Short mmCIF file of C-alpha atoms in Angstrom, two decimals:
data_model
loop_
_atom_site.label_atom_id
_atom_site.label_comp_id
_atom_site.label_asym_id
_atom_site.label_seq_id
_atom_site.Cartn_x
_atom_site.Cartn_y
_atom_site.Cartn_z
CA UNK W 24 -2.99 -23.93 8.93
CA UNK W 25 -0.35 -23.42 6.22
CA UNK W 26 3.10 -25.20 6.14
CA UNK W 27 5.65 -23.69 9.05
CA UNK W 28 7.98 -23.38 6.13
CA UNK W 29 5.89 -20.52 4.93
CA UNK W 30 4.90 -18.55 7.85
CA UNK W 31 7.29 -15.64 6.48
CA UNK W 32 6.38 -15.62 3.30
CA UNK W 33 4.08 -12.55 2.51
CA UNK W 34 2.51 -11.35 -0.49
CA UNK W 35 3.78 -8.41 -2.22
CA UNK W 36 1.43 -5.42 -2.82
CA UNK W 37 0.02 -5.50 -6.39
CA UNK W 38 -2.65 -2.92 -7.84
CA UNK W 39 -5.68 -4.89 -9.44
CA UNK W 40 -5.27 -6.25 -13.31
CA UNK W 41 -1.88 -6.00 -12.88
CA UNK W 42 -0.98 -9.36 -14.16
CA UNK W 43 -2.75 -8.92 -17.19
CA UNK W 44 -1.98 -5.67 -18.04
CA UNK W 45 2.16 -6.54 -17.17
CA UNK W 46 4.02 -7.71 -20.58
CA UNK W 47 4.34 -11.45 -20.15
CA UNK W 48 4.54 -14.72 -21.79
CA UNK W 49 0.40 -14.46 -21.18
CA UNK W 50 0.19 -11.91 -24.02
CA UNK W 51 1.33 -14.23 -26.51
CA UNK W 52 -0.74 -17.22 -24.99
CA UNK W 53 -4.08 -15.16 -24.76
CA UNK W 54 -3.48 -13.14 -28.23
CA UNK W 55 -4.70 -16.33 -30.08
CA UNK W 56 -6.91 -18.07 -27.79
CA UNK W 57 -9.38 -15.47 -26.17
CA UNK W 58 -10.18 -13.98 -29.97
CA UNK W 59 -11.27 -17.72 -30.83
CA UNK W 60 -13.09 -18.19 -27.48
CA UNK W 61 -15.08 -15.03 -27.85
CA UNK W 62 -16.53 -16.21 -31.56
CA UNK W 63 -16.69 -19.95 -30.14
CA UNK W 64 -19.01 -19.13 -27.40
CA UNK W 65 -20.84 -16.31 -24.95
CA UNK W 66 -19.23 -16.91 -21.66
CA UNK W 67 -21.00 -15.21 -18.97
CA UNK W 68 -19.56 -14.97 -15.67
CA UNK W 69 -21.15 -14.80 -12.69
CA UNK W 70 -20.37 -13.04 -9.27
CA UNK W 71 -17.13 -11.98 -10.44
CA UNK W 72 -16.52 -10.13 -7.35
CA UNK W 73 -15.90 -13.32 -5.42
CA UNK W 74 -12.05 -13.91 -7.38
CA UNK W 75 -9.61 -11.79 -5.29
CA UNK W 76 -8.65 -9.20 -7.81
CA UNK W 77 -4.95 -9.14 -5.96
CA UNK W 78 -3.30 -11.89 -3.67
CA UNK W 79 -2.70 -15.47 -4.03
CA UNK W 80 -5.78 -18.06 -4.11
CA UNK W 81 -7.00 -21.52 -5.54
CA UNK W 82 -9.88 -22.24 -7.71
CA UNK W 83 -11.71 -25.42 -7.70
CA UNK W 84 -13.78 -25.71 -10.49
CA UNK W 85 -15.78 -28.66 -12.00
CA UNK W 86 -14.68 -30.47 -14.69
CA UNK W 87 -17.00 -32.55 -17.43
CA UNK W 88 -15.32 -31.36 -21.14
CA UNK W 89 -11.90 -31.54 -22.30
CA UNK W 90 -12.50 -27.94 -23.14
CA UNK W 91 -13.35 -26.48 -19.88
CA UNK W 92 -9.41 -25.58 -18.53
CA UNK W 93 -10.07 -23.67 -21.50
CA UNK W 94 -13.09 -21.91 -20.49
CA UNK W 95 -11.79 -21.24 -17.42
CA UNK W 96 -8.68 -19.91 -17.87
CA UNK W 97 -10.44 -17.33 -20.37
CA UNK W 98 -13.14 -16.21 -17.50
CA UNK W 99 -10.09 -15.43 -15.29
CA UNK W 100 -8.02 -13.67 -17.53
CA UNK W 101 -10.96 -11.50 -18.29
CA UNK W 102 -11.07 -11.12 -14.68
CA UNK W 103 -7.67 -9.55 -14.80
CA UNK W 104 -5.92 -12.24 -13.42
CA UNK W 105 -3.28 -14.90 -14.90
CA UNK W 106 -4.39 -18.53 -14.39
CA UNK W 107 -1.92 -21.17 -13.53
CA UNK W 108 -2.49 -24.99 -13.63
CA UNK W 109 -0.90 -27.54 -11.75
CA UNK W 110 1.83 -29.67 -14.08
CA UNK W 111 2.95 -32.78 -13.59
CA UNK W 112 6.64 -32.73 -12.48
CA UNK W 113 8.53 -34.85 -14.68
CA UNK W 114 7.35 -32.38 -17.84
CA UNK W 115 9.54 -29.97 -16.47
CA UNK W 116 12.97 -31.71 -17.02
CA UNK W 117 11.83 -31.68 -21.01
CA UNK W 118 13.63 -29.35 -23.01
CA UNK W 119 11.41 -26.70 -24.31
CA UNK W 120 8.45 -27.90 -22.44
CA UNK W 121 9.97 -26.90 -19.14
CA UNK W 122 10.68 -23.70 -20.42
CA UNK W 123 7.81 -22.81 -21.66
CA UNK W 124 5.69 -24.57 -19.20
CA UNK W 125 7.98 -21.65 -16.56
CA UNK W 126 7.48 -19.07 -18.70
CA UNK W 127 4.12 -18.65 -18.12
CA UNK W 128 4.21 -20.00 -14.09
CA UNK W 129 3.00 -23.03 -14.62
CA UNK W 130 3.51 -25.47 -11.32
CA UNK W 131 5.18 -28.40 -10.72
CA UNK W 132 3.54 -31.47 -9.10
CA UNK W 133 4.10 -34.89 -7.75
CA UNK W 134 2.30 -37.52 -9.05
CA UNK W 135 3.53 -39.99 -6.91
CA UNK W 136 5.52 -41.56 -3.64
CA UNK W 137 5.30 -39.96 -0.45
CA UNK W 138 5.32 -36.07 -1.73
CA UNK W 139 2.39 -36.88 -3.94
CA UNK W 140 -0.25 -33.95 -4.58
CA UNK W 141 2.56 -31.40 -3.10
CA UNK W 142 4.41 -28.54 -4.74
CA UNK W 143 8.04 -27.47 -4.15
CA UNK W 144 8.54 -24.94 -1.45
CA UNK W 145 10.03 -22.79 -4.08
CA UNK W 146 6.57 -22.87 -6.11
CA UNK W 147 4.58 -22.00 -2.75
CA UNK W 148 6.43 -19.37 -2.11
CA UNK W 149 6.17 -17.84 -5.19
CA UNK W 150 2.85 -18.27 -5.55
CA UNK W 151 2.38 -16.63 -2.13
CA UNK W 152 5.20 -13.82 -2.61
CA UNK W 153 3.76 -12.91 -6.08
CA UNK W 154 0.19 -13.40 -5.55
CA UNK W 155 -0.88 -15.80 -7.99
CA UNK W 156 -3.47 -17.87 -8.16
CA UNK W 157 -3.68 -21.56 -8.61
CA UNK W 158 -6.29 -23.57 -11.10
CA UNK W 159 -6.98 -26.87 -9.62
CA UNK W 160 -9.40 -29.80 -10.52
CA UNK W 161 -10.65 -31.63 -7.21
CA UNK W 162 -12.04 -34.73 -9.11
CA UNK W 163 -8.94 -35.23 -10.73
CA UNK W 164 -10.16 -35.69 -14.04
CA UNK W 165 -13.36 -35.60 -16.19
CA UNK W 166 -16.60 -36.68 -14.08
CA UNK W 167 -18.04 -39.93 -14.60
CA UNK W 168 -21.08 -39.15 -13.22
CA UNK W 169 -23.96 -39.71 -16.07
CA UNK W 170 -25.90 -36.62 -15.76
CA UNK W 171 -22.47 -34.66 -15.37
CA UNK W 172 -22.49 -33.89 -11.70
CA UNK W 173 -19.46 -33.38 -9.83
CA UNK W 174 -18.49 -37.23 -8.38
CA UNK W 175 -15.84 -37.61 -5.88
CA UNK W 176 -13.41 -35.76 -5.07
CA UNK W 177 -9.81 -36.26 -4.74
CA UNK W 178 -7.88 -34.59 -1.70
CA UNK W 179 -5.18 -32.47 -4.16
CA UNK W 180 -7.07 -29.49 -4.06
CA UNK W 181 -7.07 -29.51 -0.17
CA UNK W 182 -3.96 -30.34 0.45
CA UNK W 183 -2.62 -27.48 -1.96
CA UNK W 184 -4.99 -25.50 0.22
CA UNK W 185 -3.86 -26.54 3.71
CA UNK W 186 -0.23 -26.93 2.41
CA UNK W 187 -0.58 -22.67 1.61
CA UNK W 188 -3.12 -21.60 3.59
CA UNK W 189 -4.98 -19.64 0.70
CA UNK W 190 -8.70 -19.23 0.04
CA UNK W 191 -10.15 -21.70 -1.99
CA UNK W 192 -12.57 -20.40 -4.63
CA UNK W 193 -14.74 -22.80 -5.81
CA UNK W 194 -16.28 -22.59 -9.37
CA UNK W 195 -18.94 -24.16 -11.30
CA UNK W 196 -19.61 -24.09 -14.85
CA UNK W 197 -22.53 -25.32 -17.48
CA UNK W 198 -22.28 -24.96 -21.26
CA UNK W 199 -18.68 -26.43 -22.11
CA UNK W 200 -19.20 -29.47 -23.49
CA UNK W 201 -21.69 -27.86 -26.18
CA UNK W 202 -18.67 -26.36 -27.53
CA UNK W 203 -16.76 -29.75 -26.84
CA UNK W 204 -18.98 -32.99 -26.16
CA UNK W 205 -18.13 -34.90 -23.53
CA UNK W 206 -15.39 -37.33 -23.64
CA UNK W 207 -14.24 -35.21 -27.01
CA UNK W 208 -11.80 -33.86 -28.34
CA UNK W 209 -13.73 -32.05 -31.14
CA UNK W 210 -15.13 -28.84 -31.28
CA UNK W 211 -18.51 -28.31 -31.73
CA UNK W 212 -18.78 -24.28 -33.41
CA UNK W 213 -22.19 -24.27 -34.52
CA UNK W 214 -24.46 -23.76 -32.62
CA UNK W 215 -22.17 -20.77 -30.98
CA UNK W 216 -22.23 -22.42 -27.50
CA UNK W 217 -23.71 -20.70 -23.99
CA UNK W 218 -21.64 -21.15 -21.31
CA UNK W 219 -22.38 -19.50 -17.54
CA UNK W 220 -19.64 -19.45 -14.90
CA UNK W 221 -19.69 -18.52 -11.15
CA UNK W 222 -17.74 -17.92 -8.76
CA UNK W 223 -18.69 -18.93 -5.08
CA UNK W 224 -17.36 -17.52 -1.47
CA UNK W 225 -14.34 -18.78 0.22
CA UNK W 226 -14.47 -22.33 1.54
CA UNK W 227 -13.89 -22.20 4.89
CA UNK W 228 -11.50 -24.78 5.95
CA UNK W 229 -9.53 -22.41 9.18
CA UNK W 230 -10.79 -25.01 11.39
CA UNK W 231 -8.43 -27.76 9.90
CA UNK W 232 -5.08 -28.91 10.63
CA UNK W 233 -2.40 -29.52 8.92
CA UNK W 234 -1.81 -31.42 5.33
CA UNK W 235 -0.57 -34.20 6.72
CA UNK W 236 -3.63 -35.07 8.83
CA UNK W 237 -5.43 -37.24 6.92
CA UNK W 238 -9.08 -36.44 8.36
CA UNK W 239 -8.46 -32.63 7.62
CA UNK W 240 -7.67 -33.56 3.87
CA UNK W 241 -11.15 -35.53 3.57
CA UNK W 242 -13.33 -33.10 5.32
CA UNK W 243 -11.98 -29.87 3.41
CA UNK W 244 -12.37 -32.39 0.39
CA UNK W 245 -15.41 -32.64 1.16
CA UNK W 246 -16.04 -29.13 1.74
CA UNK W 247 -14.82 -27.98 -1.41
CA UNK W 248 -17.04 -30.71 -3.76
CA UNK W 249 -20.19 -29.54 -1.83
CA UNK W 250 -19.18 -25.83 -2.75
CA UNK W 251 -18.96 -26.54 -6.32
CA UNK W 252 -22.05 -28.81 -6.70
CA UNK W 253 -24.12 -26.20 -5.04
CA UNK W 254 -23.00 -23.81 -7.21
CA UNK W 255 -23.70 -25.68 -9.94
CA UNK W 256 -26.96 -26.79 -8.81
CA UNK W 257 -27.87 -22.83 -9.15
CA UNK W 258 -26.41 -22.59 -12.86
CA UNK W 259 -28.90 -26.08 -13.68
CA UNK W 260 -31.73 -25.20 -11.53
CA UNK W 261 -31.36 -28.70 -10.42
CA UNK W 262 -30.87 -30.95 -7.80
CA UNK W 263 -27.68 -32.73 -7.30
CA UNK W 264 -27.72 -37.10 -6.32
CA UNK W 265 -27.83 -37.36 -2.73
CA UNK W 266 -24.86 -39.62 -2.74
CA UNK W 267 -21.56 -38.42 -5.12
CA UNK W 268 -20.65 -40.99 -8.00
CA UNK W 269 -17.84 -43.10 -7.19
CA UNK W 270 -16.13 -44.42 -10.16
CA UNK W 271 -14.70 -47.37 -8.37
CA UNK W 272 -17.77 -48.29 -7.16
CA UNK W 273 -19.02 -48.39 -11.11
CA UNK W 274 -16.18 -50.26 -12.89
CA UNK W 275 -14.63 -47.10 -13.90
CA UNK W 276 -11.27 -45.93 -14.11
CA UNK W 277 -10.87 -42.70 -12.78
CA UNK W 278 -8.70 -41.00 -14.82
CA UNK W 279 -8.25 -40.69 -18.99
CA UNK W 280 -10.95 -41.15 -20.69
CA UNK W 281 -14.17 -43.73 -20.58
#
């Protein structure tokens, strides 16, 4: 159930690869970086039918390299849509940064106090009015898990999704961090790296209430990490741990690096 606030917000009609194919700050971002990703590494996406190819959504994908907002970004602009990461707030009051970090529709977030994990009204409705879509990592930062599963999740992804009421899309991906190891920041360009992406259906989560109810948020949490690691389980031909890491339980912080 979206946000009240929003109920008369509606998207705006919008033929398919439009936001690619419109002149925007995007041109000068991709120009660069998907000529470099396409010598770096064979990305091969899979079920790209399941992104909307018009209308607002969220994707949830899983996150192990430094590299992989990257990789994903590139499989949805070759997708024909623009991908849009969640920023934290205060980088928008920098000069320059906040400009550019606009330019390209790039949304604020709270990192803290009560209105933590939530976006301004203003943002939601754009994102809703426009029909944009939303990157957003559930586990909040790289995994911890040893053998790179997806570990727990945080509940920023679901309350982004409850707070809008958009389709969450979750994605899995395998390959990145032989382009960038894990817990990197250094490439890795020979051997050219394999990389396989999928998309997965909807998560359903229209039996849930509203963001503020707190059991909502962990079951659509939990809804959204078994999406991923199933997909992901397909990509491995593996079998996910029964129970998902917990970094507190291991000594570990759970965000920066380890």
């Amino acid at each position: 159930m979206a946000d009240p606030e929003l109920a008369g917000t509606r998207t705006k009609p919008a033929k398919p690869y439009a936001e690619k194919r419109r002149p925007s700050a995007w041109w000068f971002l991709a120009a660069p970086i998907v000529p470099f990703m396409r010598a770096a590494a064979r990305i091969r996406i899979r079920n790209p039918e399941k992104l909307p190819a018009t209308g607002p959504f969220i994707v949830t994908p899983n996150h192990m390299s430094n590299i992989d907002p990257i990789v994903v970004a590139v499989a949805i602009w070759r997708l024909g849509r623009a991908p849009r990461f969640l920023a934290k707030a205060s980088l928008f009051t920098i000069p320059v940064v906040g400009a550019a970090l606009r330019s390209v529709g790039q949304i604020p977030v709270e990192r803290g106090g009560a209105s933590r994990g939530a976006i301004p009204l203003s943002s939601a409705k754009r994102i809703i009015a426009e029909g944009q879509g939303v990157i957003v990592y559930p586990e909040g930062s790289l995994t911890r898990d040893p053998g790179l599963w997806p570990m727990r999740g945080k509940t920023g992804a679901a309350r982004l999704a409850l707070q809008l009421g958009l389709p969450v899309i979750p994605v899995a991906h395998w390959g990145a961090q032989g382009l960038m190891p894990v817990n990197s920041k250094k490439l890795r360009l020979r051997p050219r790296a394999h990389i396989e992406v999928v998309f997965g259906d909807p998560v359903d989560l229209s039996d849930l209430g509203r963001v503020a109810d707190r059991a909502a948020l962990n079951a659509a949490t939990d809804r959204i990490m078994a999406a991923i690691t199933g997909l992901l389980e397909g990509l491995r031909g593996e079998t996910a741990p029964a129970e998902r890491w917990d970094p507190l339980q291991h000594g570990q912080s759970e965000t920066g690096t380890f």
